[in-house]
Coordinates of C-alpha atoms in Angstrom, one line a residue:
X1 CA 108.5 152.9 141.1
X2 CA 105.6 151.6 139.6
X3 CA 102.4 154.3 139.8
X4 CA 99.5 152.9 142.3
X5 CA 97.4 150.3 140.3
X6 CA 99.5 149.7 138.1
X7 CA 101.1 146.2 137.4
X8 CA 104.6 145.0 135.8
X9 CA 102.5 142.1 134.5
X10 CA 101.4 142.4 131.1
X11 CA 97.5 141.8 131.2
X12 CA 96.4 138.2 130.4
X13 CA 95.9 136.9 126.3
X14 CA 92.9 136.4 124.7
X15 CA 92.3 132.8 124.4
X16 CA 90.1 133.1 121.5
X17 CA 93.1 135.0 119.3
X18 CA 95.5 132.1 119.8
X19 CA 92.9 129.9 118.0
X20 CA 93.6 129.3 114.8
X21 CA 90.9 130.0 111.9
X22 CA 89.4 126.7 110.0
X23 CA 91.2 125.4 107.2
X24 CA 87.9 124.4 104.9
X25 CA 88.7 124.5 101.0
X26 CA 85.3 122.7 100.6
X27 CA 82.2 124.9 99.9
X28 CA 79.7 125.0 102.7
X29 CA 75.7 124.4 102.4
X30 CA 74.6 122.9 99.1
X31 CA 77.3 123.9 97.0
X32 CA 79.1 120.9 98.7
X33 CA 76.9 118.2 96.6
X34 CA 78.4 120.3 93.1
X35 CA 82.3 119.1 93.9
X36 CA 83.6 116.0 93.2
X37 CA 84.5 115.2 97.3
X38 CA 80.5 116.3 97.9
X39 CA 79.6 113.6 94.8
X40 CA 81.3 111.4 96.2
X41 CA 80.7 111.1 99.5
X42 CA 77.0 111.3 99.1
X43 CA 77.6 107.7 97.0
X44 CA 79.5 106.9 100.0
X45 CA 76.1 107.6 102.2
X46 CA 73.9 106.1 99.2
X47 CA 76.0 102.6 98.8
X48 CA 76.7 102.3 102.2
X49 CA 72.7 102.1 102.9
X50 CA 72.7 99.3 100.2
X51 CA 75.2 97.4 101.7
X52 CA 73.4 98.0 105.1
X53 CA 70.2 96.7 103.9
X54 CA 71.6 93.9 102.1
X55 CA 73.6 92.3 105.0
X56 CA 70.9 92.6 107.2
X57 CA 68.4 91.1 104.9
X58 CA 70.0 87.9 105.2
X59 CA 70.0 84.9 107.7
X60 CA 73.3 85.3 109.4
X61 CA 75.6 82.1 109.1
X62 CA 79.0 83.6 110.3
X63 CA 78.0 86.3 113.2
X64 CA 81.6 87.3 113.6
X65 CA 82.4 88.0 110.1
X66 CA 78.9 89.5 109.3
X67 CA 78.3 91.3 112.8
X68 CA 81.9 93.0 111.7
X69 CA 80.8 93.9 108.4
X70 CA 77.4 95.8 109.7
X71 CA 79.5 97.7 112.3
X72 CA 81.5 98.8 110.1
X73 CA 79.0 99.6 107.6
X74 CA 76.9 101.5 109.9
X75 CA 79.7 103.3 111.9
X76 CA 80.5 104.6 108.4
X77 CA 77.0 105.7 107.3
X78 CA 76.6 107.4 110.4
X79 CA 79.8 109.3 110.5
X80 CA 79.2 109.6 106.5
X81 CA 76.2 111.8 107.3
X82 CA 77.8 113.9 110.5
X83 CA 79.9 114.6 107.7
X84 CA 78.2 115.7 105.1
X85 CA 76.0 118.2 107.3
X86 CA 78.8 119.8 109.1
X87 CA 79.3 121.2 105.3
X88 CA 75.6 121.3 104.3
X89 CA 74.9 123.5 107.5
X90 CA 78.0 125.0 107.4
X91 CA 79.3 124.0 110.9
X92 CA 82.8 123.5 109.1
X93 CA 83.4 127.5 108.9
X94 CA 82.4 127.8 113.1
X95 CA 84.0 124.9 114.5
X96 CA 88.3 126.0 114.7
X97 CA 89.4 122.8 112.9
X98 CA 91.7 121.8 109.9
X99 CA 88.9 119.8 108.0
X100 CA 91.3 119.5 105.2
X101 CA 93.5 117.3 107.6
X102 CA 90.3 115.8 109.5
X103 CA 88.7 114.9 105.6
X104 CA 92.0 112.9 104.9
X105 CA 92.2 110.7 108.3
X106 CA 88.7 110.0 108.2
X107 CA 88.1 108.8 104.8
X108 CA 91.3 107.1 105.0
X109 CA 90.7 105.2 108.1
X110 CA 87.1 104.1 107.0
X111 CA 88.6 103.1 103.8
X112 CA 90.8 101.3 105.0
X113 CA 88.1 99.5 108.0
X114 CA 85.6 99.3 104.5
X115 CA 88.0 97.6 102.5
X116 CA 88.0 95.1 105.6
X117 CA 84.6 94.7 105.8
X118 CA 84.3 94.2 102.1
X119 CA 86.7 91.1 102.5
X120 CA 84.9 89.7 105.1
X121 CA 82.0 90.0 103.4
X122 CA 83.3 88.5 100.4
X123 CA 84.6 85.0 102.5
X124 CA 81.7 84.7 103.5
X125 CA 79.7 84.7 100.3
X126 CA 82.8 82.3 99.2
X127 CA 81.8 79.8 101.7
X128 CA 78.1 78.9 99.7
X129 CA 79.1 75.4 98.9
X130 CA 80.2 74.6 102.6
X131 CA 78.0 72.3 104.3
X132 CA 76.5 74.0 107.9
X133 CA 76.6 71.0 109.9
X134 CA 79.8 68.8 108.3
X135 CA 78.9 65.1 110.9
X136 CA 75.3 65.9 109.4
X137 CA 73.8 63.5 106.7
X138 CA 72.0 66.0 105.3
X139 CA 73.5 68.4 102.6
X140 CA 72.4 71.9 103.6
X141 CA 74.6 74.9 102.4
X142 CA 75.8 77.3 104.5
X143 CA 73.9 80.2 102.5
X144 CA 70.5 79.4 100.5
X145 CA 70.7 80.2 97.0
X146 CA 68.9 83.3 97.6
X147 CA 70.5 84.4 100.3
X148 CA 73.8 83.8 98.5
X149 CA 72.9 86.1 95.4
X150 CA 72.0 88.9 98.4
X151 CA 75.8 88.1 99.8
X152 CA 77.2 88.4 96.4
X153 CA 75.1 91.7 96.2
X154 CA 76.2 92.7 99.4
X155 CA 80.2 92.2 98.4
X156 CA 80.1 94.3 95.4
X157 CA 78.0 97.4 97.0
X158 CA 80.9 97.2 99.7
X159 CA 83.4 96.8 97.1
X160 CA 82.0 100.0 95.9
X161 CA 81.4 101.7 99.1
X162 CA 85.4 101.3 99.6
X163 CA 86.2 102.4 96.4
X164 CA 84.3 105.3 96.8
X165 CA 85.9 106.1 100.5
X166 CA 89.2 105.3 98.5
X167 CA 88.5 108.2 96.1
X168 CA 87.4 110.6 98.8
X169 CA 90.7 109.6 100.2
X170 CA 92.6 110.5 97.5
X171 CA 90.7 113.8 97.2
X172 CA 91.2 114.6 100.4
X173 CA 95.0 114.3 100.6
X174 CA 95.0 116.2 97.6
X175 CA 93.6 119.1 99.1
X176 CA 95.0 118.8 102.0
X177 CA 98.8 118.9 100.2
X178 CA 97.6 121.9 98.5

């Protein structure tokens, strides 16, 4: 027999010891801007507001293709810059998370949405010649010239933006394999 007030049951776990610590291999606070992934994704943030401002300078001829393009474009800048300042404020060693893991799918699902975008973007710069009204007797293009030198602009900062989320990809599975 059991002695009074005592209890067969062993007492319950600690839920905070079956958490398992971070996985980071990234620095945390400004050392993060002196490695390659921190480089990198901070041209992510920098051509990503380029491509921003570029799309949105123009008069919109295709809202579907274009409408994508700044989604994407700012979905990505946005969660670019979460990002970067879980690292620069070094949320990454608090939060109980394998960021080595969460780096990989994240850069490789905006690469892979970017690389979209940068397509997109590109038809539509390849549709200047196209007339905008085609039972109109008038011959205006689709894009002005102007406008079609900021589409062209527009096409290679996103060809650049998902180059560079292609690299952080890389990077990221890299250290994640590790």
């Amino acid at each position: 027999m059991l002695p009074r007030g005592s209890s067969s049951m062993p007492p319950p776990p600690n839920p905070a010891a079956y958490f398992p610590p971070p996985r980071v291999t990234l620095p945390s606070g400004l050392e993060i801007l002196r490695t390659y992934s921190g480089a990198v994704i901070f041209l992510e943030i920098l051509f990503g507001t380029i491509v921003w401002i570029l799309v949105a300078s123009t008069q919109v001829p295709l809202p579907l293709l274009q409408g994508w393009v700044m989604f994407v474009a700012v979905t990505a800048w946005f969660l670019s810059v979460v990002f970067l300042c879980v690292f620069l404020f070094g949320y990454a060693n608090r939060i109980a998370v394998n960021w080595n893991q969460t780096d990989f799918l994240f850069h490789g699902v905006t690469f892979v949405f970017y690389f979209g975008a940068f397509l997109l973007q590109a038809a539509t710069t390849s549709l200047h010649y196209f007339p905008r009204k085609f039972n109109s007797t008038t011959q205006e293009k689709l894009l002005a010239d102007h406008e079609y030198n900021i589409s062209i602009a527009a096409s290679i900062f996103a060809f650049a933006t998902a180059v560079c989320y292609g690299c952080s990809t890389a990077l990221a599975l890299r250290r994640w394999r590790l």
